[in-house]
Tab-separated table of C-alpha atoms in Angstrom:
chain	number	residue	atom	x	y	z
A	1	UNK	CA	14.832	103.636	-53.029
A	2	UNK	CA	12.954	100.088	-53.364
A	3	UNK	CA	9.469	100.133	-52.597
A	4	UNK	CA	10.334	97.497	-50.404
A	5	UNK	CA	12.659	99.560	-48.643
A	6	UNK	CA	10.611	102.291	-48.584
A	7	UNK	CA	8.046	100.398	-46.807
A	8	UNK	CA	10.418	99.570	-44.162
A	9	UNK	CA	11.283	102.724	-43.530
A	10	UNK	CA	7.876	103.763	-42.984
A	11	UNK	CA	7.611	100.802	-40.614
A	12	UNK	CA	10.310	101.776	-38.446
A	13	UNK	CA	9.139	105.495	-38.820
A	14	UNK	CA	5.618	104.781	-37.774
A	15	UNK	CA	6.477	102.933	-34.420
A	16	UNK	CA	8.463	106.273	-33.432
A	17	UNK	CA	5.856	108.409	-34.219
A	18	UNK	CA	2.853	107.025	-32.594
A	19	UNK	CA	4.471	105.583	-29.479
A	20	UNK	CA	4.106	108.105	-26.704
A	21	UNK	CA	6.717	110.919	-26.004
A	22	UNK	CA	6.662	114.540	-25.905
A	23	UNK	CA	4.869	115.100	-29.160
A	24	UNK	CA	2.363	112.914	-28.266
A	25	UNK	CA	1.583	114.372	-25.309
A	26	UNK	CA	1.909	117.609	-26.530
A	27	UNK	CA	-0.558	117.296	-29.273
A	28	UNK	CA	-3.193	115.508	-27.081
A	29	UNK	CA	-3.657	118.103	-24.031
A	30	UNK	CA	-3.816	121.063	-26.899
A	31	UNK	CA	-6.184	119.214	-28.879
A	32	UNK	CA	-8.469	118.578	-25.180
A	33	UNK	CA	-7.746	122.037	-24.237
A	34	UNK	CA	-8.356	124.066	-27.725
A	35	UNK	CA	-10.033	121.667	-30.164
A	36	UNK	CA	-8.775	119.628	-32.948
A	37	UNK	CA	-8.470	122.327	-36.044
A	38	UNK	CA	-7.126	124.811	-33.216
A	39	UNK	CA	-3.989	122.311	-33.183
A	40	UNK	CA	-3.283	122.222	-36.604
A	41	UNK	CA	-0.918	124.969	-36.310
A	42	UNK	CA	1.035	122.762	-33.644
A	43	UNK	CA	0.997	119.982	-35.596
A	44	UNK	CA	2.617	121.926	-38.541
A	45	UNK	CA	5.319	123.385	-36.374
A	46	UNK	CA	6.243	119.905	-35.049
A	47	UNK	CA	6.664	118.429	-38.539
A	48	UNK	CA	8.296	121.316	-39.780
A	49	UNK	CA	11.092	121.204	-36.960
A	50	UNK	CA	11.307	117.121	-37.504
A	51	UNK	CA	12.275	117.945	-41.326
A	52	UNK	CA	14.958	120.358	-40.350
A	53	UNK	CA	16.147	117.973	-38.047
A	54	UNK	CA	16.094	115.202	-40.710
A	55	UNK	CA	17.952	117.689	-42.963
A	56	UNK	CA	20.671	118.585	-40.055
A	57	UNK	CA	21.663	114.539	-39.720
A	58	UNK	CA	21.816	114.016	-43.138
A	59	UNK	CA	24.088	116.712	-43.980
A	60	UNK	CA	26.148	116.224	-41.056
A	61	UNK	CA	25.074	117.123	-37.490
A	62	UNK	CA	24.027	114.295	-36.815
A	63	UNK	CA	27.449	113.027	-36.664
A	64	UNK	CA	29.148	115.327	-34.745
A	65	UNK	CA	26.495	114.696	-31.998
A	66	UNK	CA	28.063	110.876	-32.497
A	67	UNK	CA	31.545	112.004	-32.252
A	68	UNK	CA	31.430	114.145	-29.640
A	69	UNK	CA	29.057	112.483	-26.683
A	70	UNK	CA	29.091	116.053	-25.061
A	71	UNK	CA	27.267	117.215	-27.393
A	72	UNK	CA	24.535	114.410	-26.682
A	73	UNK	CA	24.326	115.386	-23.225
A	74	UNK	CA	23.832	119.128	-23.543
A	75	UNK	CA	20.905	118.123	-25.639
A	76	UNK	CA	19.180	115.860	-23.320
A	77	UNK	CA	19.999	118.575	-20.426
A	78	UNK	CA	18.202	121.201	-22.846
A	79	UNK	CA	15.346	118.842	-23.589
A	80	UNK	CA	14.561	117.653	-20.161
A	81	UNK	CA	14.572	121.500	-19.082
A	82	UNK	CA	12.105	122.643	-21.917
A	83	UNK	CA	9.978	119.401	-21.395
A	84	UNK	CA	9.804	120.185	-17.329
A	85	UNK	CA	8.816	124.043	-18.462
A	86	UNK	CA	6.143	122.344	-21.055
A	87	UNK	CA	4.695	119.885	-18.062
A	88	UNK	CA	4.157	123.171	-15.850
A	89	UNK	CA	2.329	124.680	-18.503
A	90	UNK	CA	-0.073	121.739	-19.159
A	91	UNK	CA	-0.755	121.501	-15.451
A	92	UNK	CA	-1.369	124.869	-14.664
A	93	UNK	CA	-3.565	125.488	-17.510
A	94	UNK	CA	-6.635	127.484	-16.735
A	95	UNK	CA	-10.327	125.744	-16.876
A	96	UNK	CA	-11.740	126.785	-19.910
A	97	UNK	CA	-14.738	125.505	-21.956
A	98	UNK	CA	-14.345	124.104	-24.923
A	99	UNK	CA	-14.543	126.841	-27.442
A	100	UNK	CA	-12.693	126.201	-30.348
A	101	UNK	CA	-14.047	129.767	-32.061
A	102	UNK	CA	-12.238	131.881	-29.140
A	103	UNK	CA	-9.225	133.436	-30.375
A	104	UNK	CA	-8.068	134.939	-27.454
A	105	UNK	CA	-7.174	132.048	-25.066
A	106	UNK	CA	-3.371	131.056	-25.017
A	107	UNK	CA	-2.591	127.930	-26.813
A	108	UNK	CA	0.503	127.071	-27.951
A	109	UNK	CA	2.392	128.414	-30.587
A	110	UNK	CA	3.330	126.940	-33.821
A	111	UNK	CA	6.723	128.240	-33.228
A	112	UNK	CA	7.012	125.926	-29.980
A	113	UNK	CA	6.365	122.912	-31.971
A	114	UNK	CA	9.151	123.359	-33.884
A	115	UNK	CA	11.311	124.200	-31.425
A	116	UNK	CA	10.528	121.230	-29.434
A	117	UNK	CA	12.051	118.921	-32.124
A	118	UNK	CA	15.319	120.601	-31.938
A	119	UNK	CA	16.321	119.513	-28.501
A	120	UNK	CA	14.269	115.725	-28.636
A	121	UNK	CA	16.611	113.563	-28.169
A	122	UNK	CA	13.284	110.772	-29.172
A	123	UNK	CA	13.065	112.918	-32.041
A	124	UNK	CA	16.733	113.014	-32.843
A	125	UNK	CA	17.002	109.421	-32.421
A	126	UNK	CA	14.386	108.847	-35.279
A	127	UNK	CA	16.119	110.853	-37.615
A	128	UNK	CA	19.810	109.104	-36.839
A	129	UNK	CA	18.184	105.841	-36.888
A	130	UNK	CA	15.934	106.281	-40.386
A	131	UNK	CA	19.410	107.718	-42.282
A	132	UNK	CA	21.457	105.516	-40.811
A	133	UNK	CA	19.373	102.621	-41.506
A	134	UNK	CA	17.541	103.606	-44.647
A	135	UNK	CA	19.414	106.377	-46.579
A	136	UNK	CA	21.592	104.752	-50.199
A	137	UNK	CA	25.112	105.675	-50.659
A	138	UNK	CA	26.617	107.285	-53.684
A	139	UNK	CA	24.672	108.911	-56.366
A	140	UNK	CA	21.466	107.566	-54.155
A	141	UNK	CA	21.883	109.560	-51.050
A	142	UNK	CA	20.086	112.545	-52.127
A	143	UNK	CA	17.150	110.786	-53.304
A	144	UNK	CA	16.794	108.389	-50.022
A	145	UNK	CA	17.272	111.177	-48.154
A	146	UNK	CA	13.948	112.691	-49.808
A	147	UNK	CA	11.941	109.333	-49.703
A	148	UNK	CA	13.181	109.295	-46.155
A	149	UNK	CA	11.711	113.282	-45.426
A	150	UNK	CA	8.267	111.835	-47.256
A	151	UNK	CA	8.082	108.926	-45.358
A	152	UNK	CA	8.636	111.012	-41.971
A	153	UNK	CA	6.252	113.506	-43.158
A	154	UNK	CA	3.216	110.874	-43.691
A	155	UNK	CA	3.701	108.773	-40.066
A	156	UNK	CA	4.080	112.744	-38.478
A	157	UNK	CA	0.790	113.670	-40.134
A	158	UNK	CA	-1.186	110.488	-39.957
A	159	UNK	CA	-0.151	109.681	-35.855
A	160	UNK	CA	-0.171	113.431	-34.762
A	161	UNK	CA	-3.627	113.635	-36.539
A	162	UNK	CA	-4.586	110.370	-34.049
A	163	UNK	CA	-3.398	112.337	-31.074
A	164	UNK	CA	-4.857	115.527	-31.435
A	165	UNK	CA	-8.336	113.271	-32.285
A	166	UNK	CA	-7.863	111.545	-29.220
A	167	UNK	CA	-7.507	114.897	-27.287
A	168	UNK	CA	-10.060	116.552	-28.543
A	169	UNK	CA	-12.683	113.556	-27.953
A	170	UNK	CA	-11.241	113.818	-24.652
A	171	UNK	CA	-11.955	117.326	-24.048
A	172	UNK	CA	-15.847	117.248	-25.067
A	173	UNK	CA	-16.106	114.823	-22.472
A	174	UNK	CA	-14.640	116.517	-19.642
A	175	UNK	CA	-17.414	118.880	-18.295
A	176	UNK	CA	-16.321	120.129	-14.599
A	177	UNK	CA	-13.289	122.102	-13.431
A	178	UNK	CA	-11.967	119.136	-11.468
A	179	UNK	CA	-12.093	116.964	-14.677
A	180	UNK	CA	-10.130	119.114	-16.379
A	181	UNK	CA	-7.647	119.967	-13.550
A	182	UNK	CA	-7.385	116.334	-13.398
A	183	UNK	CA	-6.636	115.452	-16.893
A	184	UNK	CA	-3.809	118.069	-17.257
A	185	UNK	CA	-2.267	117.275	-14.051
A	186	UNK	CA	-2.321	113.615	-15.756
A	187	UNK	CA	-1.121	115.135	-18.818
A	188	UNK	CA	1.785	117.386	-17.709
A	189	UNK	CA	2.726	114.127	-15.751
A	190	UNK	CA	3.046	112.031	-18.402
A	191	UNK	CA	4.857	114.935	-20.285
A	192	UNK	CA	7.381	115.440	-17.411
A	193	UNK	CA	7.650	111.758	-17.220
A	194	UNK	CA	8.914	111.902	-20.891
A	195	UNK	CA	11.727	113.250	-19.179
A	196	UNK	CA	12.874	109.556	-17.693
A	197	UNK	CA	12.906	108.192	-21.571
A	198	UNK	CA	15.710	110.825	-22.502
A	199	UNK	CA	17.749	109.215	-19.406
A	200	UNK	CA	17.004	105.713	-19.459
């Protein structure tokens, strides 16, 4: 792949990565909630479910979700469920200080990270649109394909690294219970609300 190319793809990569949507919001109430190196683990999970996504399209799933629009749907029903069951958990959180040395309260799992990425249809429609777009035909396909799993790698590291900043720096300013309740009330909003961009 040209370096110009390349650079493009990163371009387009980067504006679906940092923009908000259920990562996003995701990554910013853990990293208020539990801390910034407490979120790693999330972080991981997420860009290790976007790279088996990636892989999926570009061997072929991703056009069977274009050929059969059925398909489509069933994934944005799935998503908007598990993003609805996601918002309820942000809201209801428990008040808890910020202690990011406690190992016993209940973040979330690196597992759900991944998970998340399988039905996200934002998440799906970064991957279709980056091979699509950017991936070389012919003896090149393999090797776009990787520069393409790189480039989504960096923007996934560098914006969810942003996020989980932003939350944390949140969270050592909230101080009261009703702070808190607030901001994840405002948080599991705006996750629920991610549920309008899979529809509209």
């Amino acid at each position: 792949m040209e370096l110009s190319l390349f650079f493009s793809m990163l371009g387009f990569l980067w504006v679906a990565a940092i923009t908000p949507g259920p990562n996003n919001m995701l990554l910013t109430a853990s990293g208020a909630n539990f801390g910034f190196l407490r979120t790693l683990p999330l972080l991981l999970g997420i860009m290790i479910g976007m790279q088996v996504m990636l892989l999926m399209v570009a061997f072929g799933v991703g056009s069977l979700i274009l050929l059969y629009p059925s398909l489509h749907l069933v994934l944005k029903i799935a998503g908007s469920l598990y993003l609805l069951w996601l918002a309820w958990k942000i809201t209801t959180a428990k008040y808890e200080t910020l202690d990011t040395q406690r190992p016993d309260a209940a973040q979330m799992p690196f597992w759900q990270g991944g998970l998340l990425q399988l039905i996200n249809p934002k998440a799906w429609l970064m991957a279709l649109g980056a091979v699509a777009s950017f991936s070389l035909s012919g003896a090149a396909y393999l090797h776009s394909v990787l520069a393409i799993s790189v480039g989504m790698a960096l923007v996934n590291l560098v914006s969810g690294l942003i996020w989980i900043g932003f939350g944390s720096l949140i969270g050592r300013l909230l101080h009261s219970p009703r702070a808190w309740r607030g901001f994840n009330v405002f948080m599991g909003a705006l996750t629920a609300a991610c549920v309008l961009l899979i529809w509209f």
